[in-house]
Short mmCIF file of C-alpha atoms in Angstrom, two decimals:
data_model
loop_
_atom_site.label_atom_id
_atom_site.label_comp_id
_atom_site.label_asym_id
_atom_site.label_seq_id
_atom_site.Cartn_x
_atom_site.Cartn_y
_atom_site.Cartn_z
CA UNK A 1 -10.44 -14.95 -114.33
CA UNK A 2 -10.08 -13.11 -110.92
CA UNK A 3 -12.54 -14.85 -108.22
CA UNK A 4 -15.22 -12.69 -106.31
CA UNK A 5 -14.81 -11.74 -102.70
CA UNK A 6 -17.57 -14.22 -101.86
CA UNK A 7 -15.97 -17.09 -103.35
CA UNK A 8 -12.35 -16.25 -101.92
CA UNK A 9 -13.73 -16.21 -98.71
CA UNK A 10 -15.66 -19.78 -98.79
CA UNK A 11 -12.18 -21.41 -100.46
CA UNK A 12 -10.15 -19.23 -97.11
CA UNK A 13 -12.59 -20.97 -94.79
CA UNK A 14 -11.85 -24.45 -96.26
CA UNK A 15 -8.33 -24.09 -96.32
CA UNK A 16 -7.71 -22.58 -92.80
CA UNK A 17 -6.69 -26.52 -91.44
CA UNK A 18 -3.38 -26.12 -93.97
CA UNK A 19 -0.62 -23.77 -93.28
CA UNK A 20 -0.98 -20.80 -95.90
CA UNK A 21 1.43 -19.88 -98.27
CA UNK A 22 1.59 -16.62 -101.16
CA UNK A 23 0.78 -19.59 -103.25
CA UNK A 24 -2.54 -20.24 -101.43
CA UNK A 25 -3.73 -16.63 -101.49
CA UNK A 26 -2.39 -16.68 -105.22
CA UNK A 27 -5.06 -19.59 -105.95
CA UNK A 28 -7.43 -18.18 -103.89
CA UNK A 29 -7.52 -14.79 -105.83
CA UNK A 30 -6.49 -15.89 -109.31
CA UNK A 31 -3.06 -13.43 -109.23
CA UNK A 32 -0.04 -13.91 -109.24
CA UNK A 33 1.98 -14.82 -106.19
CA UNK A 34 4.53 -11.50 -107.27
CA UNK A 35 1.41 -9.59 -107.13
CA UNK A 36 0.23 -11.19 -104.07
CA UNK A 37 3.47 -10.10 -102.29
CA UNK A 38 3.65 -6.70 -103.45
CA UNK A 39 0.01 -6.06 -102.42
CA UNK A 40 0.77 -7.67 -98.93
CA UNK A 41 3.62 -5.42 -98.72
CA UNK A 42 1.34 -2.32 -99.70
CA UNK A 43 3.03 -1.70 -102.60
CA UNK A 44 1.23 1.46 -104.28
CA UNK A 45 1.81 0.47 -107.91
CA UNK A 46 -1.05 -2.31 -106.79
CA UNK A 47 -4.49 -0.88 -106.87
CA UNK A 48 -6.10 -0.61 -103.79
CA UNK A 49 -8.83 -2.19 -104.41
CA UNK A 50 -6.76 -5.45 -105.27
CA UNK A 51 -4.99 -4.82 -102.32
CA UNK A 52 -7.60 -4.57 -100.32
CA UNK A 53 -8.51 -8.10 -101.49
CA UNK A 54 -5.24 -9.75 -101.39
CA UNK A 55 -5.62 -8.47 -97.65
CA UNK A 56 -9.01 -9.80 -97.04
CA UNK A 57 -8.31 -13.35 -98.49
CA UNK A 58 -4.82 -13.52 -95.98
CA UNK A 59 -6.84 -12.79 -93.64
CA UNK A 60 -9.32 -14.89 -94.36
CA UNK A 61 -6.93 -17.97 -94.25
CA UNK A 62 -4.67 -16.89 -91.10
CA UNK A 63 -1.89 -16.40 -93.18
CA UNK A 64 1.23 -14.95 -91.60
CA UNK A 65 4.86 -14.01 -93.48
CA UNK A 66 7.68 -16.20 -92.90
CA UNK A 67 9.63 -14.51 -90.13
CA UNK A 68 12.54 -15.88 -90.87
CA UNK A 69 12.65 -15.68 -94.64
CA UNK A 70 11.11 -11.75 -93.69
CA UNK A 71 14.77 -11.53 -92.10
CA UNK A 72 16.68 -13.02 -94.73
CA UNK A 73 15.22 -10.51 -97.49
CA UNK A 74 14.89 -7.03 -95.59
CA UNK A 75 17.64 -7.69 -92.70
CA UNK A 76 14.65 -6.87 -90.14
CA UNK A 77 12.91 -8.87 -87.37
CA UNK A 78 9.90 -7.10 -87.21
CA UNK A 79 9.93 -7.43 -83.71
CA UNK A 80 9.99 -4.66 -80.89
CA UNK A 81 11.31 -5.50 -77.39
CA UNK A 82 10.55 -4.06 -73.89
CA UNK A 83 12.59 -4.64 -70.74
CA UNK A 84 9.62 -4.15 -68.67
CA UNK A 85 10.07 -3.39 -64.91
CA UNK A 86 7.27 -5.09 -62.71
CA UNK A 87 7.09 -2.33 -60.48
CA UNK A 88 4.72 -3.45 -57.77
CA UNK A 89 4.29 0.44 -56.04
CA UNK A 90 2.51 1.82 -59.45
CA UNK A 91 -0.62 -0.20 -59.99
CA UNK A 92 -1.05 -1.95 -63.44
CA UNK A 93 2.23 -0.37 -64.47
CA UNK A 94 3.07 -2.95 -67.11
CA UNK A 95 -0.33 -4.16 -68.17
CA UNK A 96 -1.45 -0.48 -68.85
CA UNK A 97 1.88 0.13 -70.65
CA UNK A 98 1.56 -2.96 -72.49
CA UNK A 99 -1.99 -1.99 -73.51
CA UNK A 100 -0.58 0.93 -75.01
CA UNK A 101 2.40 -0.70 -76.93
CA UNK A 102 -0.49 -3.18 -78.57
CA UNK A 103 -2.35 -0.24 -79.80
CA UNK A 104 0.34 1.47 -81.45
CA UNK A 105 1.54 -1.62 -83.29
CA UNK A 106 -1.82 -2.77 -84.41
CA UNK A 107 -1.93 -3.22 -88.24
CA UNK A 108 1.58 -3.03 -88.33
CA UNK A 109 3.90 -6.18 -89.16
CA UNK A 110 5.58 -5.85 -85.63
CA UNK A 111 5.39 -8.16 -82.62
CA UNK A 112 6.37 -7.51 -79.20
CA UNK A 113 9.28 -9.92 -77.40
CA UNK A 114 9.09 -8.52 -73.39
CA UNK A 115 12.44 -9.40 -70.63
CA UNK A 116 11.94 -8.54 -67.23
CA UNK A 117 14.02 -5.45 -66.36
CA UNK A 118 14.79 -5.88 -61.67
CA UNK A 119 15.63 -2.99 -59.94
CA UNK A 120 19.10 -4.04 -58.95
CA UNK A 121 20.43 -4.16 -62.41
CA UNK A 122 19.97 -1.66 -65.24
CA UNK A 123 20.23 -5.07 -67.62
CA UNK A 124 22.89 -3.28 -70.15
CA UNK A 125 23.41 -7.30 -70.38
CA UNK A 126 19.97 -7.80 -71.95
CA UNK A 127 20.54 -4.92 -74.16
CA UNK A 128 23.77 -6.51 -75.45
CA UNK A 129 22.74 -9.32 -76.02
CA UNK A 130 19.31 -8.28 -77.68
CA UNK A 131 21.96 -6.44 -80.33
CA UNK A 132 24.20 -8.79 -80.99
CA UNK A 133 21.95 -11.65 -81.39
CA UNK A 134 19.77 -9.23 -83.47
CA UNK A 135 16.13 -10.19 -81.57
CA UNK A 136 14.69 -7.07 -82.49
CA UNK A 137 14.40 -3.78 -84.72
CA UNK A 138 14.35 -2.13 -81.39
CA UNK A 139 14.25 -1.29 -77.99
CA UNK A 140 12.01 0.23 -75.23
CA UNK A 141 12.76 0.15 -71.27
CA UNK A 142 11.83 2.15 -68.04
CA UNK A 143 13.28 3.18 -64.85
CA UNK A 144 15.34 5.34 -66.51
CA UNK A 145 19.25 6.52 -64.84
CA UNK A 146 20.70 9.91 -65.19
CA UNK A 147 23.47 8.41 -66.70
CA UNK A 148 22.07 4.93 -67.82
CA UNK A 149 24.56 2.77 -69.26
CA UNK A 150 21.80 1.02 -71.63
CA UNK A 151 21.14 4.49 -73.13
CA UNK A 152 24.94 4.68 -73.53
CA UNK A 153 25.65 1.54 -75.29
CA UNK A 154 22.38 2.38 -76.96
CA UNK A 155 23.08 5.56 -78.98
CA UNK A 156 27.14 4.10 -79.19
CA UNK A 157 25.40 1.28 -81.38
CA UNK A 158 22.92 3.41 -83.11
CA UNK A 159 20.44 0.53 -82.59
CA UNK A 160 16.67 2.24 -82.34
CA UNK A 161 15.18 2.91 -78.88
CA UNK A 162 12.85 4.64 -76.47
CA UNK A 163 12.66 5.55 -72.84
CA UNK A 164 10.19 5.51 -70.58
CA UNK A 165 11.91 8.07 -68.65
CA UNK A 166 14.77 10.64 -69.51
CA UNK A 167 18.19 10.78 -69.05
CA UNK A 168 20.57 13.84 -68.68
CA UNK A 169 23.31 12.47 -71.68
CA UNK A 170 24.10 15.42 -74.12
CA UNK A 171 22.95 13.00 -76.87
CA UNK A 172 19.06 13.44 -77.44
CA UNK A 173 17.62 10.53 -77.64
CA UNK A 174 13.44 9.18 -77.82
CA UNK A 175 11.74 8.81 -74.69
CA UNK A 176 8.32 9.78 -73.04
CA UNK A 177 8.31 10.58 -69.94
CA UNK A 178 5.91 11.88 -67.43
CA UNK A 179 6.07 15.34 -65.96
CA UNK A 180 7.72 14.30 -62.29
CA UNK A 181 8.88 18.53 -61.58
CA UNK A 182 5.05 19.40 -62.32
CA UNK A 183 3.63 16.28 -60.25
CA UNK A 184 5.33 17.27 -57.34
CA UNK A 185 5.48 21.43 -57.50
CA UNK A 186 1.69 21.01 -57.99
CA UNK A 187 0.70 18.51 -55.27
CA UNK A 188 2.61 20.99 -52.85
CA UNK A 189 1.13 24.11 -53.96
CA UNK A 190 -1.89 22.31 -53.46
CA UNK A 191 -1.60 20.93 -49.75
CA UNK A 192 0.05 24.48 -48.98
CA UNK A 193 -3.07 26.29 -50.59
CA UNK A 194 -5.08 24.48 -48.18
CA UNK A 195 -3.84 25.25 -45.13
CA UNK A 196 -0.81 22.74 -44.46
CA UNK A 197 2.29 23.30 -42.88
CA UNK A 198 4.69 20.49 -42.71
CA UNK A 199 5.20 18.66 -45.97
CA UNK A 200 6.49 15.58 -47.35
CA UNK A 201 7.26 13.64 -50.20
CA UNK A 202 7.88 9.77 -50.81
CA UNK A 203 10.36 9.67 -53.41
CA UNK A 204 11.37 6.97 -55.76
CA UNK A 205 15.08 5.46 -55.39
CA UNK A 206 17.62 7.86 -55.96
CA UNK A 207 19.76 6.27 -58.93
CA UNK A 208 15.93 7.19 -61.28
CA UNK A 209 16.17 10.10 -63.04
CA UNK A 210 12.27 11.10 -62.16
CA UNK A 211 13.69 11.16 -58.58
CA UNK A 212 15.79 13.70 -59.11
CA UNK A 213 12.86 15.61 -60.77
CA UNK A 214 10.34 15.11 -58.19
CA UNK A 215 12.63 16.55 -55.22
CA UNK A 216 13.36 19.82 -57.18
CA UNK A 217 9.40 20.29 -57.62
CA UNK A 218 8.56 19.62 -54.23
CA UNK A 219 11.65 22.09 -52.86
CA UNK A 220 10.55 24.81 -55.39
CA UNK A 221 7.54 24.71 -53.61
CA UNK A 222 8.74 24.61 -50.41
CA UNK A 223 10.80 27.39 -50.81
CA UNK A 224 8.60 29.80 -53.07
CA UNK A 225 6.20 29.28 -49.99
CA UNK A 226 8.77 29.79 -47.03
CA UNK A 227 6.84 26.28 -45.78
CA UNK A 228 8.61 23.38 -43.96
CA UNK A 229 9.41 19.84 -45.03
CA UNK A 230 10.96 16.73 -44.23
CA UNK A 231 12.14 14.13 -46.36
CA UNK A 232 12.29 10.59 -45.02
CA UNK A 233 16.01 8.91 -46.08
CA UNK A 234 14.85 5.65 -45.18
CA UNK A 235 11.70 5.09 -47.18
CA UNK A 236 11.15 5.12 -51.12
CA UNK A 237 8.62 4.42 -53.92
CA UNK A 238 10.11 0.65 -53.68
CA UNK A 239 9.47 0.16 -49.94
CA UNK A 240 7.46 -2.20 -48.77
CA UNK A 241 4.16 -1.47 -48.26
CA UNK A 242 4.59 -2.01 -44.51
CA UNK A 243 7.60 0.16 -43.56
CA UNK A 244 6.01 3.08 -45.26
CA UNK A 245 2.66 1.99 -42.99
CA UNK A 246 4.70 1.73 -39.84
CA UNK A 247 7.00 4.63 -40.93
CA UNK A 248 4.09 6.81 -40.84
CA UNK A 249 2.58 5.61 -37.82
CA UNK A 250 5.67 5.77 -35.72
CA UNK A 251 6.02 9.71 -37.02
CA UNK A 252 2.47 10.46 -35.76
CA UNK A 253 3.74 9.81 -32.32
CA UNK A 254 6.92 12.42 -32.75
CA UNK A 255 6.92 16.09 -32.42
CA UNK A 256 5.53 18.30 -34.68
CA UNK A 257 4.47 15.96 -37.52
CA UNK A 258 4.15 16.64 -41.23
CA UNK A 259 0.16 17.56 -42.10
CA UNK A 260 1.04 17.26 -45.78
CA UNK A 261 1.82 14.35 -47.61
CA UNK A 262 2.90 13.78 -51.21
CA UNK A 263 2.48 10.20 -52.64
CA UNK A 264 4.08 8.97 -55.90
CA UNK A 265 1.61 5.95 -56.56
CA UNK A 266 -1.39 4.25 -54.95
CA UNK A 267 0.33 1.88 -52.51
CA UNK A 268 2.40 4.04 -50.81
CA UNK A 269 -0.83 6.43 -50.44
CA UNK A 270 -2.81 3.61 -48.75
CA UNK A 271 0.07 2.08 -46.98
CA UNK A 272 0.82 5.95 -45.35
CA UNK A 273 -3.00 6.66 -44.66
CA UNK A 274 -3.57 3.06 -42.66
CA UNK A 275 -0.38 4.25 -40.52
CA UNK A 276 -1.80 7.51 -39.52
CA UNK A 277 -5.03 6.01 -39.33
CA UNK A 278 -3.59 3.76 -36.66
CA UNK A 279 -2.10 6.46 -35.05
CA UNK A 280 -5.64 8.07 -34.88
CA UNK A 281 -4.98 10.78 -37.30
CA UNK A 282 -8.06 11.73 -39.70
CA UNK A 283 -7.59 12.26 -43.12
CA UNK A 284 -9.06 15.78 -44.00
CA UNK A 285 -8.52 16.61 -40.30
CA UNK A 286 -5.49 16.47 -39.15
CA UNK A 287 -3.56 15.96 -42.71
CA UNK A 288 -4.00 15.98 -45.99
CA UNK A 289 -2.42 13.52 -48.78
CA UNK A 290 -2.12 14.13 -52.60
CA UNK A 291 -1.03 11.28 -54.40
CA UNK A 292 0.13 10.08 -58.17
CA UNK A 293 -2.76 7.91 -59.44
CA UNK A 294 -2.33 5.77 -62.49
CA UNK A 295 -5.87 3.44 -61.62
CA UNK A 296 -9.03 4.45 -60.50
CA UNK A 297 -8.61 2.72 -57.10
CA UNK A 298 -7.99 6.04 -54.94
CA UNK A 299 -11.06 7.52 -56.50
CA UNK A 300 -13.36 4.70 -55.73
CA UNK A 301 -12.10 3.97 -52.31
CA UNK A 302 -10.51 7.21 -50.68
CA UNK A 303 -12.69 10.07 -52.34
CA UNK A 304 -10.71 12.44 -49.20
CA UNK A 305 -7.04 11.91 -51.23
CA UNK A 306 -6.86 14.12 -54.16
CA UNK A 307 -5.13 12.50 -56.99
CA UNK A 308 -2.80 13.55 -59.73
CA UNK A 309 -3.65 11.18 -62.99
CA UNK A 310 -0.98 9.59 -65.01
CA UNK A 311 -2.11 7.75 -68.23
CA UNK A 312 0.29 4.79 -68.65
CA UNK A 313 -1.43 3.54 -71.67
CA UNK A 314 -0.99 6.57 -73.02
CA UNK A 315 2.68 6.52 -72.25
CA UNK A 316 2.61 2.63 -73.81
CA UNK A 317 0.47 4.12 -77.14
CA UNK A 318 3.31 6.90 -77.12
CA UNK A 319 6.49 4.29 -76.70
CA UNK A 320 5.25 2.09 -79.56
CA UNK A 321 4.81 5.25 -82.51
CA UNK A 322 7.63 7.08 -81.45
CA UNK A 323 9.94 3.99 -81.95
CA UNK A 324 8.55 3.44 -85.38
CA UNK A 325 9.07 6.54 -86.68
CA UNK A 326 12.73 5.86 -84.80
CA UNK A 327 12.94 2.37 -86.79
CA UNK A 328 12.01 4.44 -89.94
CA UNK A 329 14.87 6.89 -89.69
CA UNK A 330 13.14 10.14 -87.79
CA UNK A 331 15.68 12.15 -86.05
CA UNK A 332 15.59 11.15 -82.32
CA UNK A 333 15.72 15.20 -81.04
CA UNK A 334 12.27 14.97 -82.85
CA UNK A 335 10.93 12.57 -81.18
CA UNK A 336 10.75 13.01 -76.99
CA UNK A 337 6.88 13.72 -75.72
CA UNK A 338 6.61 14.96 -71.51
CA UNK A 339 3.27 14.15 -70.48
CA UNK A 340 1.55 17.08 -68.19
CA UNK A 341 0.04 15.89 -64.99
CA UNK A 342 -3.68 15.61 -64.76
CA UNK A 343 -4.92 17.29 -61.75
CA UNK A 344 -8.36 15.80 -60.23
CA UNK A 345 -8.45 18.45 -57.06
CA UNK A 346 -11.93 19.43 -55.49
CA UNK A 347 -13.25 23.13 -55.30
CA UNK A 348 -11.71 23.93 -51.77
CA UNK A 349 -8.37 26.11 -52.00
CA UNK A 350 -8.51 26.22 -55.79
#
């Protein structure tokens, strides 16, 4: 005779200390272990309520599948990898995409392996091995190249993947990616509508597709607007915090100086506004910054900057579902998501 809830849970309690088997839940539950696994594995043919049950009481006893006999049966690892980029310049980068990969794989059998991904390799290495070692169902990564060669290999292998970022290959394939043109033509229309001159951008490295991007929505700007510009060739979204402060500081003292400024993240923002500060410019005086903000910290600390919002977690919640739907066989064209920018600009010039 089946055993109630109440007394499933009190045997699950005592038996947490052992590792738990099918058999365990089996004895637990009074079914079958065949029934056990098919309920675990959501099979409909098994009443809900039973597996609903079968559910509780693994739960109740920590049980978790064999990975490797999970392998050995179905040919998957159940796990998803991310070559994660630590990029410094965009605060929380990682931990707010990781956020977001968490919540999309919640309640799902897949776990999350993570490499670091450095800027002076695009790790095609990583990828290869990743495949042929067969360490995951599949793949996400940022800092996306126009013509990355881990997209390449990628699609060549048909192994399931997702982009944080877009490439320009002919082949569609998954990504979400964050709308860089929009970011940019925006934050200029914006300094121009309120009176500025002179703008300029920090852009990120050149080899990043979202580079290329960002410079064509700044220059449509700039040239739907008949407005001047300069862009610095010596300064980036990866460079240090201090040569963008002295950068700044240093162009203060110059002729004619930009009264405009476009920032891409947080640090830079700060690390251009203590410059000009030094230089005994005023923010709201003088210039006028908008800047890419993916915290809260420009908010709470520099009300004067207006900020452009992008939701990384988002972006991580986004990452995760579209690559399951990738792992389950969706077409990739189908699956490609551009987030709009989130404007938080104040009343003046609107």
């Amino acid at each position: 005779m089946p055993k109630t809830d109440t007394q499933t849970s009190q045997e699950g309690r005592r038996r947490k200390s052992a590792k738990p088997t099918l058999r365990t839940i089996a004895e637990l539950t009074g079914l079958a272990v065949t029934t056990v696994s098919r309920a675990l594995a959501d099979d409909p043919l098994i009443n809900i309520d039973t597996r609903r049950r079968i559910h509780q009481a693994a739960a109740d006893v920590g049980y978790m599948p064999d990975r490797a006999a999970q392998r050995l049966k179905t040919g998957r690892t159940n796990v998803v990898g991310v070559l994660l980029d630590p990029h410094e310049e965009i605060l929380g980068f990682g931990t707010s995409l990781m956020l977001g990969l968490t919540q999309a794989l919640a309640g799902t059998p897949y776990h999350l392996i993570v490499m670091p991904s450095f800027v002076k390799s695009s790790n095609v290495e990583a990828v290869d091995y990743i495949i042929r070692n067969n360490l995951a169902d599949g793949l996400i990564f940022t800092r996306t190249e126009p013509l990355d060669p881990r997209v390449r290999l990628l699609i060549e292998k048909d192994f399931p993947f997702v982009t944080h970022g877009r490439s320009e290959f002919s082949t569609p394939h998954p990504y979400v990616d964050f709308d860089s043109f929009a970011f940019a033509y925006e934050a200029a229309r914006r300094l121009l509508a309120k009176g500025r001159s002179r703008l300029t951008i920090i852009l990120p490295p050149r080899n990043l597709t979202f580079s290329q991007h960002m410079r064509h929505g700044f220059m449509t700007a700039i040239r739907e607007a008949g407005a001047s510009f300069e862009i610095s060739e010596d300064l980036d979204l990866d460079s240090p915090a201090g040569a963008i402060r002295n950068h700044f500081r240093e162009r203060a003292g110059l002729n004619d100086p930009p009264d405009g400024l476009i920032c891409p993240g947080e640090v830079s923002a700060l690390a251009a506004l203590a410059g000009l500060g030094e230089a005994g410019l005023t923010l709201g005086r003088e210039f006028d910054m908008v800047a890419k903000q993916t915290s809260r910290l420009l908010s709470d600390i520099q009300p004067g900057i207006e900020t452009i919002y992008e939701d990384l977690t988002a972006a991580g919640e986004q990452l995760g579902k579209l690559l399951l739907r990738r792992i389950g066989g969706e077409a990739a064209n189908t699956l490609q998501i551009l987030q709009p920018p989130q404007p938080s600009f104040g009343t003046t010039a609107d």
